[in-house]
PDB file of C-alpha atoms in Angstrom:
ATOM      1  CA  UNK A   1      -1.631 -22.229 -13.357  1.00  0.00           C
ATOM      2  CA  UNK A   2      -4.271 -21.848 -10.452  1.00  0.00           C
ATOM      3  CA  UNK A   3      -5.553 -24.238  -8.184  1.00  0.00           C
ATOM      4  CA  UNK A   4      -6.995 -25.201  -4.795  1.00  0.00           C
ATOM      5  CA  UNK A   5      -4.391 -25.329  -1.840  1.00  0.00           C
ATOM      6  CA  UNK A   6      -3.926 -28.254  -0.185  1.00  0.00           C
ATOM      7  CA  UNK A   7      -5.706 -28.806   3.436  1.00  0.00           C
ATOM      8  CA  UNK A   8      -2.765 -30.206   4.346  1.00  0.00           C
ATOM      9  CA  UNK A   9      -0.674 -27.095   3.514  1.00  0.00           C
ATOM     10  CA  UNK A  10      -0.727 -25.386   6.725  1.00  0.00           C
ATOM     11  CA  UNK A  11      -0.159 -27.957   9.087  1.00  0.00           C
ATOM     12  CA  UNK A  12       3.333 -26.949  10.424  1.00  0.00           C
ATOM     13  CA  UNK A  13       2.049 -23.581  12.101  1.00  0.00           C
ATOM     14  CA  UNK A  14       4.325 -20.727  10.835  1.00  0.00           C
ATOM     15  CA  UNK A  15       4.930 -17.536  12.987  1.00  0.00           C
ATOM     16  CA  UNK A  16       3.191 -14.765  10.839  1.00  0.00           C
ATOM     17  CA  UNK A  17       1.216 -14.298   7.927  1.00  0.00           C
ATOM     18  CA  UNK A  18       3.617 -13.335   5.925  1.00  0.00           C
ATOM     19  CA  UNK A  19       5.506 -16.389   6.441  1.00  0.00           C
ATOM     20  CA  UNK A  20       2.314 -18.538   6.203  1.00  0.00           C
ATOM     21  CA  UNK A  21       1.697 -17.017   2.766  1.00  0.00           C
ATOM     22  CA  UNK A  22       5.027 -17.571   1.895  1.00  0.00           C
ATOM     23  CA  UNK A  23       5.237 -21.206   2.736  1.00  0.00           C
ATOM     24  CA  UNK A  24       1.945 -21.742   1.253  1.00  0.00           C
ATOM     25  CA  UNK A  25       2.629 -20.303  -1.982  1.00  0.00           C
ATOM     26  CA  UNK A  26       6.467 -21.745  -1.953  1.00  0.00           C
ATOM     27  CA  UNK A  27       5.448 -25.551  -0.958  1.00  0.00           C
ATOM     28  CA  UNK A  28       2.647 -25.672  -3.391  1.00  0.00           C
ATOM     29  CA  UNK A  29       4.052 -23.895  -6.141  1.00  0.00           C
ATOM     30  CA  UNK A  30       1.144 -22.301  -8.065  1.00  0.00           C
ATOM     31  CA  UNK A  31      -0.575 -19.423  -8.428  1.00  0.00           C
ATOM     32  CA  UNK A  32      -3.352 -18.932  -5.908  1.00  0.00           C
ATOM     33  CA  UNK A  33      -6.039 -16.096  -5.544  1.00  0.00           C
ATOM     34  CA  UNK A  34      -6.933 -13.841  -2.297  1.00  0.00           C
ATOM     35  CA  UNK A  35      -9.656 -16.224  -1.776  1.00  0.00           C
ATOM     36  CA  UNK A  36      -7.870 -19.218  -2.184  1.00  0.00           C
ATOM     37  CA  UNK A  37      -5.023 -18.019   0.454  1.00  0.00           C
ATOM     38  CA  UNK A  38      -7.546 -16.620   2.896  1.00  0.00           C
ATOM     39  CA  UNK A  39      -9.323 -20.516   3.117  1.00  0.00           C
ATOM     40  CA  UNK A  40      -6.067 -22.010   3.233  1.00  0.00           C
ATOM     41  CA  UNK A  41      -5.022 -20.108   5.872  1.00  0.00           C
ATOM     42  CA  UNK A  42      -6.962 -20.414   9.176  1.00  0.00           C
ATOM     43  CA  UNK A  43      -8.427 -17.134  11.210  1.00  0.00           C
ATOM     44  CA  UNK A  44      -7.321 -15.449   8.130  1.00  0.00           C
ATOM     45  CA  UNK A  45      -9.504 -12.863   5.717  1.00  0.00           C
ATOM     46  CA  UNK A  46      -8.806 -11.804   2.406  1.00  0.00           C
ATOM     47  CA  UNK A  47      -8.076  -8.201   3.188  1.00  0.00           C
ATOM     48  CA  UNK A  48      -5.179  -9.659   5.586  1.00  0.00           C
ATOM     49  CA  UNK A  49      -4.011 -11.434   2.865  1.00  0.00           C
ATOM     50  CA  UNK A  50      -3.935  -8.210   0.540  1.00  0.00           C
ATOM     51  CA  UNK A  51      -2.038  -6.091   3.205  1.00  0.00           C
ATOM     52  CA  UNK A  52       0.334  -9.569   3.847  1.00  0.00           C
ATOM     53  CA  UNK A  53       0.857 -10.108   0.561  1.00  0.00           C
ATOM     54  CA  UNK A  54       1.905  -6.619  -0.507  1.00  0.00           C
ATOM     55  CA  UNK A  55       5.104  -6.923   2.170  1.00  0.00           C
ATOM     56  CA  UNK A  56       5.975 -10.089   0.217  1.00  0.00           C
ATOM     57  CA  UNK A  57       5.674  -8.305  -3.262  1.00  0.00           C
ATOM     58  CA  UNK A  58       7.897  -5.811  -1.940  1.00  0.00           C
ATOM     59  CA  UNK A  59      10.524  -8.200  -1.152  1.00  0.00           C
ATOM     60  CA  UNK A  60      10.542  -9.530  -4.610  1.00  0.00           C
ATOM     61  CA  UNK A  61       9.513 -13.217  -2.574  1.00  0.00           C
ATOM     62  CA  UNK A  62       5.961 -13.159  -4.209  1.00  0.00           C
ATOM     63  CA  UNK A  63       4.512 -11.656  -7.404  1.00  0.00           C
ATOM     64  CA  UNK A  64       1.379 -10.762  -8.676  1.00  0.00           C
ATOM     65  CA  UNK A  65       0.562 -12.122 -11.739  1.00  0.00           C
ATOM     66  CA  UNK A  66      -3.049 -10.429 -12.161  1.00  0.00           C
ATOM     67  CA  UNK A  67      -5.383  -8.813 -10.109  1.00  0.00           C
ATOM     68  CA  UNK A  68      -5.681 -10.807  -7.313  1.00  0.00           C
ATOM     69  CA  UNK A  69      -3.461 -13.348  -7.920  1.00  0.00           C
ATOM     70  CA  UNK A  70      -0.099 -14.326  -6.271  1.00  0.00           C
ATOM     71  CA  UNK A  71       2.798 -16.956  -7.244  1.00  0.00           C
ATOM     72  CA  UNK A  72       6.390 -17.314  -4.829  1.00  0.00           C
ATOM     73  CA  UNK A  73       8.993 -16.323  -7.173  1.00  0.00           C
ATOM     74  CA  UNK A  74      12.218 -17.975  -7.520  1.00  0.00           C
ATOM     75  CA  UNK A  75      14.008 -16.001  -4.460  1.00  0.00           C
ATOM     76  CA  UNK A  76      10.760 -16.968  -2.484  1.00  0.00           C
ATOM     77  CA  UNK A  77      11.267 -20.417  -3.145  1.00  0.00           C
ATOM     78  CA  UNK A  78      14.789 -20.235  -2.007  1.00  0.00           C
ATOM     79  CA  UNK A  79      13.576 -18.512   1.353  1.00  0.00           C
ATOM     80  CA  UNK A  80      10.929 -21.086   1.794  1.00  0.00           C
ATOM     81  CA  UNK A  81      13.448 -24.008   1.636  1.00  0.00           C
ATOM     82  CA  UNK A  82      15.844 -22.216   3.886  1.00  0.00           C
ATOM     83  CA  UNK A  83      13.043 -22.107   6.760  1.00  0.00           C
ATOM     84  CA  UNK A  84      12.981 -18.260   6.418  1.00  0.00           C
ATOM     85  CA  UNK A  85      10.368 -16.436   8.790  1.00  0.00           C
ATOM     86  CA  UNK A  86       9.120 -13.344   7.217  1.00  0.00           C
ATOM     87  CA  UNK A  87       9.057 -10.458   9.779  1.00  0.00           C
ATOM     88  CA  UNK A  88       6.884  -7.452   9.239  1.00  0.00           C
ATOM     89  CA  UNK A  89       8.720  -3.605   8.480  1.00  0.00           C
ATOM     90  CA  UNK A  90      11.317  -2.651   6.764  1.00  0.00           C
ATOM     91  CA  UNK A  91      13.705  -5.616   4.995  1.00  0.00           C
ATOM     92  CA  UNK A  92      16.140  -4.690   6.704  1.00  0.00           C
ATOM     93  CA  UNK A  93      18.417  -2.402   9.379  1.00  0.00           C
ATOM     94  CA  UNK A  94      16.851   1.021   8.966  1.00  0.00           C
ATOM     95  CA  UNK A  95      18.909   3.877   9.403  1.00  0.00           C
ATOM     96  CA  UNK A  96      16.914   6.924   9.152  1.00  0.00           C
ATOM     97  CA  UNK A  97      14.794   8.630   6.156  1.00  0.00           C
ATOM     98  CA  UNK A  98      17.289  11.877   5.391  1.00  0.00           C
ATOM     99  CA  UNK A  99      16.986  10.875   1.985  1.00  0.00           C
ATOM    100  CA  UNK A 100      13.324  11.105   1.664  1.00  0.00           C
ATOM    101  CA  UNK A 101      12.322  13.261   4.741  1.00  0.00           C
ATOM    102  CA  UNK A 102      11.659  16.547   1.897  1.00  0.00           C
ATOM    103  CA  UNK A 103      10.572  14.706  -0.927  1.00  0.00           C
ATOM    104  CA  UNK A 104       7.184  15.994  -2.447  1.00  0.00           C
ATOM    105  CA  UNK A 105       5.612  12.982  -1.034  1.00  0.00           C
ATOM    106  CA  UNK A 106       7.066  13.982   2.625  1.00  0.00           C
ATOM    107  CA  UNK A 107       5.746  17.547   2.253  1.00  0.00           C
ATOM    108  CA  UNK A 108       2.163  16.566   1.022  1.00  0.00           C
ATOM    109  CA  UNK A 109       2.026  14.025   4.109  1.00  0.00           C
ATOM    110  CA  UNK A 110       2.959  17.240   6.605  1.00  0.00           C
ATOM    111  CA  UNK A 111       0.682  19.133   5.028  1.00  0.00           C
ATOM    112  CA  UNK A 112      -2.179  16.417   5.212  1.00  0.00           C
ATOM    113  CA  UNK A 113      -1.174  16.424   9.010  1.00  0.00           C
ATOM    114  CA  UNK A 114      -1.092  20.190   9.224  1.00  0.00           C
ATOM    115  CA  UNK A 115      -4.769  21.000   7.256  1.00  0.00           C
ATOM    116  CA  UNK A 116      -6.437  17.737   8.351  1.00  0.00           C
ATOM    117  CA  UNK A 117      -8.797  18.996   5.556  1.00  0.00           C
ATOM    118  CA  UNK A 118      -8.846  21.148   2.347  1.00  0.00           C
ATOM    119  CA  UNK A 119      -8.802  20.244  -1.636  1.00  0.00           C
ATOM    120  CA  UNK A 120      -5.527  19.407  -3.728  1.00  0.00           C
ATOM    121  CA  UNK A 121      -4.674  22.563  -4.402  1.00  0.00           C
ATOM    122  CA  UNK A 122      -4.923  23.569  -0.609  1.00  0.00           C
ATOM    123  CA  UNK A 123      -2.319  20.954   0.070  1.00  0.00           C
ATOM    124  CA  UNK A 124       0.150  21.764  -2.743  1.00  0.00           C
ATOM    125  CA  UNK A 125       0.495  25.188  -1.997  1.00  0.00           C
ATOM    126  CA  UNK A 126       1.508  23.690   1.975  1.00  0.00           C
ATOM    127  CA  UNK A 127       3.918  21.739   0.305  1.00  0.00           C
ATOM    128  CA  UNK A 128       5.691  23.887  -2.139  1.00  0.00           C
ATOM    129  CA  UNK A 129       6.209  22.090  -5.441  1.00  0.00           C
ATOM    130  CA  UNK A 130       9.020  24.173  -6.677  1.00  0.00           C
ATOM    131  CA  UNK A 131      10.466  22.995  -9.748  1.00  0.00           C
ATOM    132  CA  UNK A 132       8.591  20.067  -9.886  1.00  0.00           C
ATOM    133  CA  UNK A 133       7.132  19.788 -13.177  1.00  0.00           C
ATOM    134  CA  UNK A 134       3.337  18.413 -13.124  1.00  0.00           C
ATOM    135  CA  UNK A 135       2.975  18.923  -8.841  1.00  0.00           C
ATOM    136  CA  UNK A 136      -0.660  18.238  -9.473  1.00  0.00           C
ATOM    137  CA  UNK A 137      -0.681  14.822 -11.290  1.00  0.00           C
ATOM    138  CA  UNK A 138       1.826  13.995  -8.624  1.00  0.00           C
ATOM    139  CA  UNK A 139       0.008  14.550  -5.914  1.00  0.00           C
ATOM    140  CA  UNK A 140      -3.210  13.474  -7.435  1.00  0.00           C
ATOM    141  CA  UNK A 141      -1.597  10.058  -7.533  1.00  0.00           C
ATOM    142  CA  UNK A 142      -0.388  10.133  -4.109  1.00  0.00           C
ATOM    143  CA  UNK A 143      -3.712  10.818  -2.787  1.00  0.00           C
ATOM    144  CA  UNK A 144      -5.909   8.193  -4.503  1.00  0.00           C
ATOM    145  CA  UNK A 145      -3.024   5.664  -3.150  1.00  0.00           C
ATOM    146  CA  UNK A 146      -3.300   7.167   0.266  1.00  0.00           C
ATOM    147  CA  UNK A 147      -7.372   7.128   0.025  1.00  0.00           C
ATOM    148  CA  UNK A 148      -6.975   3.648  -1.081  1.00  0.00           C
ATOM    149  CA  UNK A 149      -5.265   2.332   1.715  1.00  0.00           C
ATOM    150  CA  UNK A 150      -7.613   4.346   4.006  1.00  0.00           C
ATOM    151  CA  UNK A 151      -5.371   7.068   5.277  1.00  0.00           C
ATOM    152  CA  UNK A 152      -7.808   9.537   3.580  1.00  0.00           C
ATOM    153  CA  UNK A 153     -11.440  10.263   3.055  1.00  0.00           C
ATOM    154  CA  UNK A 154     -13.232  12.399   0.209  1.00  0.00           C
ATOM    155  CA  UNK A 155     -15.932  14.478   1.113  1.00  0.00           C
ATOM    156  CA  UNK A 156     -19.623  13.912  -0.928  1.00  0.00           C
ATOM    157  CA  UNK A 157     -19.955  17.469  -1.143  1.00  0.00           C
ATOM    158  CA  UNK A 158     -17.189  19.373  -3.803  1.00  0.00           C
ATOM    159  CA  UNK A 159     -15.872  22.548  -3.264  1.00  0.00           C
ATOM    160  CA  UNK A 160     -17.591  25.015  -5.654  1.00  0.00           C
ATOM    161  CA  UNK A 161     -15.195  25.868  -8.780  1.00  0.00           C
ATOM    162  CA  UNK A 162     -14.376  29.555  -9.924  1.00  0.00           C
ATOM    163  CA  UNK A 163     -15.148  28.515 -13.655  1.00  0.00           C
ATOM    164  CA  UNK A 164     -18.495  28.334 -15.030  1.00  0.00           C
ATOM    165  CA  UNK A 165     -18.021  25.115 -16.167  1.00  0.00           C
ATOM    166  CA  UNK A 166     -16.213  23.683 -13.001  1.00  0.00           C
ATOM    167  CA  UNK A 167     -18.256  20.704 -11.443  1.00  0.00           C
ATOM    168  CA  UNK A 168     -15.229  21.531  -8.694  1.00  0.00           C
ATOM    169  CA  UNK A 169     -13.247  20.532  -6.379  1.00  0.00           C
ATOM    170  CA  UNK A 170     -12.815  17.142  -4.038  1.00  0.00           C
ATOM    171  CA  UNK A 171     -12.016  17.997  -0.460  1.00  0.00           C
ATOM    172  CA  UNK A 172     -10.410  15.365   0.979  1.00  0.00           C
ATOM    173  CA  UNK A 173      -9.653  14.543   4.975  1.00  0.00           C
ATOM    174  CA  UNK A 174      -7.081  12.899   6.794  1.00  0.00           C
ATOM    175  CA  UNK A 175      -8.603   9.701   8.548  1.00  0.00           C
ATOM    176  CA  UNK A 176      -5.523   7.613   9.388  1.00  0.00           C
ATOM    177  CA  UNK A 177      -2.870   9.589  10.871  1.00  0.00           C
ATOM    178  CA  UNK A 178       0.208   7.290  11.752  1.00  0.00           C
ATOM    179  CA  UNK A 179       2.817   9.428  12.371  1.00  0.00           C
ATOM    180  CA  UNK A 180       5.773  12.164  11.322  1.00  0.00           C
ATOM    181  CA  UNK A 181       7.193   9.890   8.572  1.00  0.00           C
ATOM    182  CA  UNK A 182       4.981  10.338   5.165  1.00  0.00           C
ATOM    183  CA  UNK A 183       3.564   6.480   3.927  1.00  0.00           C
ATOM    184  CA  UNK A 184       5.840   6.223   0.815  1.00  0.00           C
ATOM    185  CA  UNK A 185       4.015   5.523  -2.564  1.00  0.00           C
ATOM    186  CA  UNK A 186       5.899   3.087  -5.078  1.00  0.00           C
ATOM    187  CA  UNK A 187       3.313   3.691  -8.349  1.00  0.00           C
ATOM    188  CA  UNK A 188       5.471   1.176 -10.768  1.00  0.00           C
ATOM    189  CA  UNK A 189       5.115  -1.937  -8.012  1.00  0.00           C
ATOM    190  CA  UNK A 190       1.710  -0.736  -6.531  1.00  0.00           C
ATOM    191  CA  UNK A 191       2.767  -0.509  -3.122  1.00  0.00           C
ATOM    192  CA  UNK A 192       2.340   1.950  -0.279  1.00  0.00           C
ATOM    193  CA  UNK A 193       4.840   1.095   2.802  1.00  0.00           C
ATOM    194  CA  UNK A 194       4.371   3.119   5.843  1.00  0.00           C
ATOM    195  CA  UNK A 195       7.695   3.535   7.791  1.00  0.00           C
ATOM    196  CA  UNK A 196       5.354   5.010  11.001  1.00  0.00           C
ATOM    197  CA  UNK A 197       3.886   1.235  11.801  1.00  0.00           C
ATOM    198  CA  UNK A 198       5.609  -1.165   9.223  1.00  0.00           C
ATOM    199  CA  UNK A 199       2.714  -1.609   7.709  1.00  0.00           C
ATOM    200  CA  UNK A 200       2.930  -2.439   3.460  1.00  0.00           C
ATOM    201  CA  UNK A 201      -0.180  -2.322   1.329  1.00  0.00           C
ATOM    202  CA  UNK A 202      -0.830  -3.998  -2.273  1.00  0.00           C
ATOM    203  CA  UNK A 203      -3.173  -1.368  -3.623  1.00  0.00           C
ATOM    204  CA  UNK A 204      -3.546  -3.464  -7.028  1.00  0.00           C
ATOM    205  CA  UNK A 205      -6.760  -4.762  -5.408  1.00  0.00           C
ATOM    206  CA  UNK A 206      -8.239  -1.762  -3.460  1.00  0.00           C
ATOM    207  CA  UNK A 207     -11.115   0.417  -5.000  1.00  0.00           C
ATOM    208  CA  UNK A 208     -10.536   3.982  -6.639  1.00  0.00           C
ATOM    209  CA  UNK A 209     -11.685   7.354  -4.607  1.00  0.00           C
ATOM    210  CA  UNK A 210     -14.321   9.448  -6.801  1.00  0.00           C
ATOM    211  CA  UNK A 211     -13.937  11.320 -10.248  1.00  0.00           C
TER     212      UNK A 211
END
């Protein structure tokens, strides 16, 4: 079910979008789009809402039903009637990232930081794949989600291939550097969180980086 949101839905000002998102989704109880949020919501664009709403996803308060499109789920609801305010970063007490601090993820992000530039390959062989068993689809994936949350750029001009038939290889270049701690990549929810600023991003809606 979709619909307009009320004008009268934001008239209790809530302390952060998150939280406005939350209430508006929660009080009205259907499923609105980006556009739909961003008008209910004052001062407010759509691409806020994206980078908002991803947080909420992650929290399993919100869920996307289709591209674009948001409901509060049942835990949401409860928040929302409890007079929860959503905070931005981590859900909760965070206690260090030992567990993650050498995945493959966390060496292709000090690599990234190391090369600033280079192609896939460059950056693999930095981050030493070891046993891993398809390193290259792996970090193919992690890239395009990094690109599409604008933490890296891709070059117009490919590096030449070796074989004849090789339209080569995309150079890519680190634009967004936030810090030591790699921006983790969650492919089954669509999310990228970045421990470094708090930041969570709902790639579901962002664009793809070049064949």
């Amino acid at each position: 079910m979709t619909g307009a949101a009320p004008r009268g839905a934001r008239n209790m000002r809530t302390p952060g979008l998150q939280t406005d998102i939350l209430w508006l989704l929660a009080s009205t109880g259907v499923c609105l789009n980006v556009a739909e949020i961003a008008a209910a919501i004052p001062r407010t664009t759509t691409r806020d809402v994206v980078k908002a709403a991803g947080g909420l996803v992650s929290r399993d308060m919100i869920t996307r039903r289709r591209k674009g499109y948001y409901v509060a789920t049942a835990g949401g609801i409860k928040a929302w009637r409890a007079g929860a305010v959503i905070r931005p970063g981590p859900k909760g007490p965070h206690t260090g990232n030992r567990a993650d601090s050498n995945s493959f993820q966390a060496r292709l992000w000090r690599a990234l930081r190391i090369l600033k530039k280079g192609a896939l390959d460059d950056f693999i062989a930095l981050a030493e794949p070891g046993v891993l068993k398809d390193p290259r689809s792996t970090a193919d994936h992690y890239f395009r989600a990094l690109h599409r949350c604008g933490y890296l750029g891709v070059m117009a001009r490919r590096r030449p291939g070796t074989a004849p038939t090789s339209n080569g290889s995309r150079v890519f270049i680190l634009i967004r550097n936030t810090g030591p701690r790699s921006p983790r990549y969650a492919k089954r929810g669509k999310i990228v969180r970045d421990l470094n600023t708090g930041e969570t991003f709902d790639i579901a809606l962002a664009e793809g980086m070049p064949q």
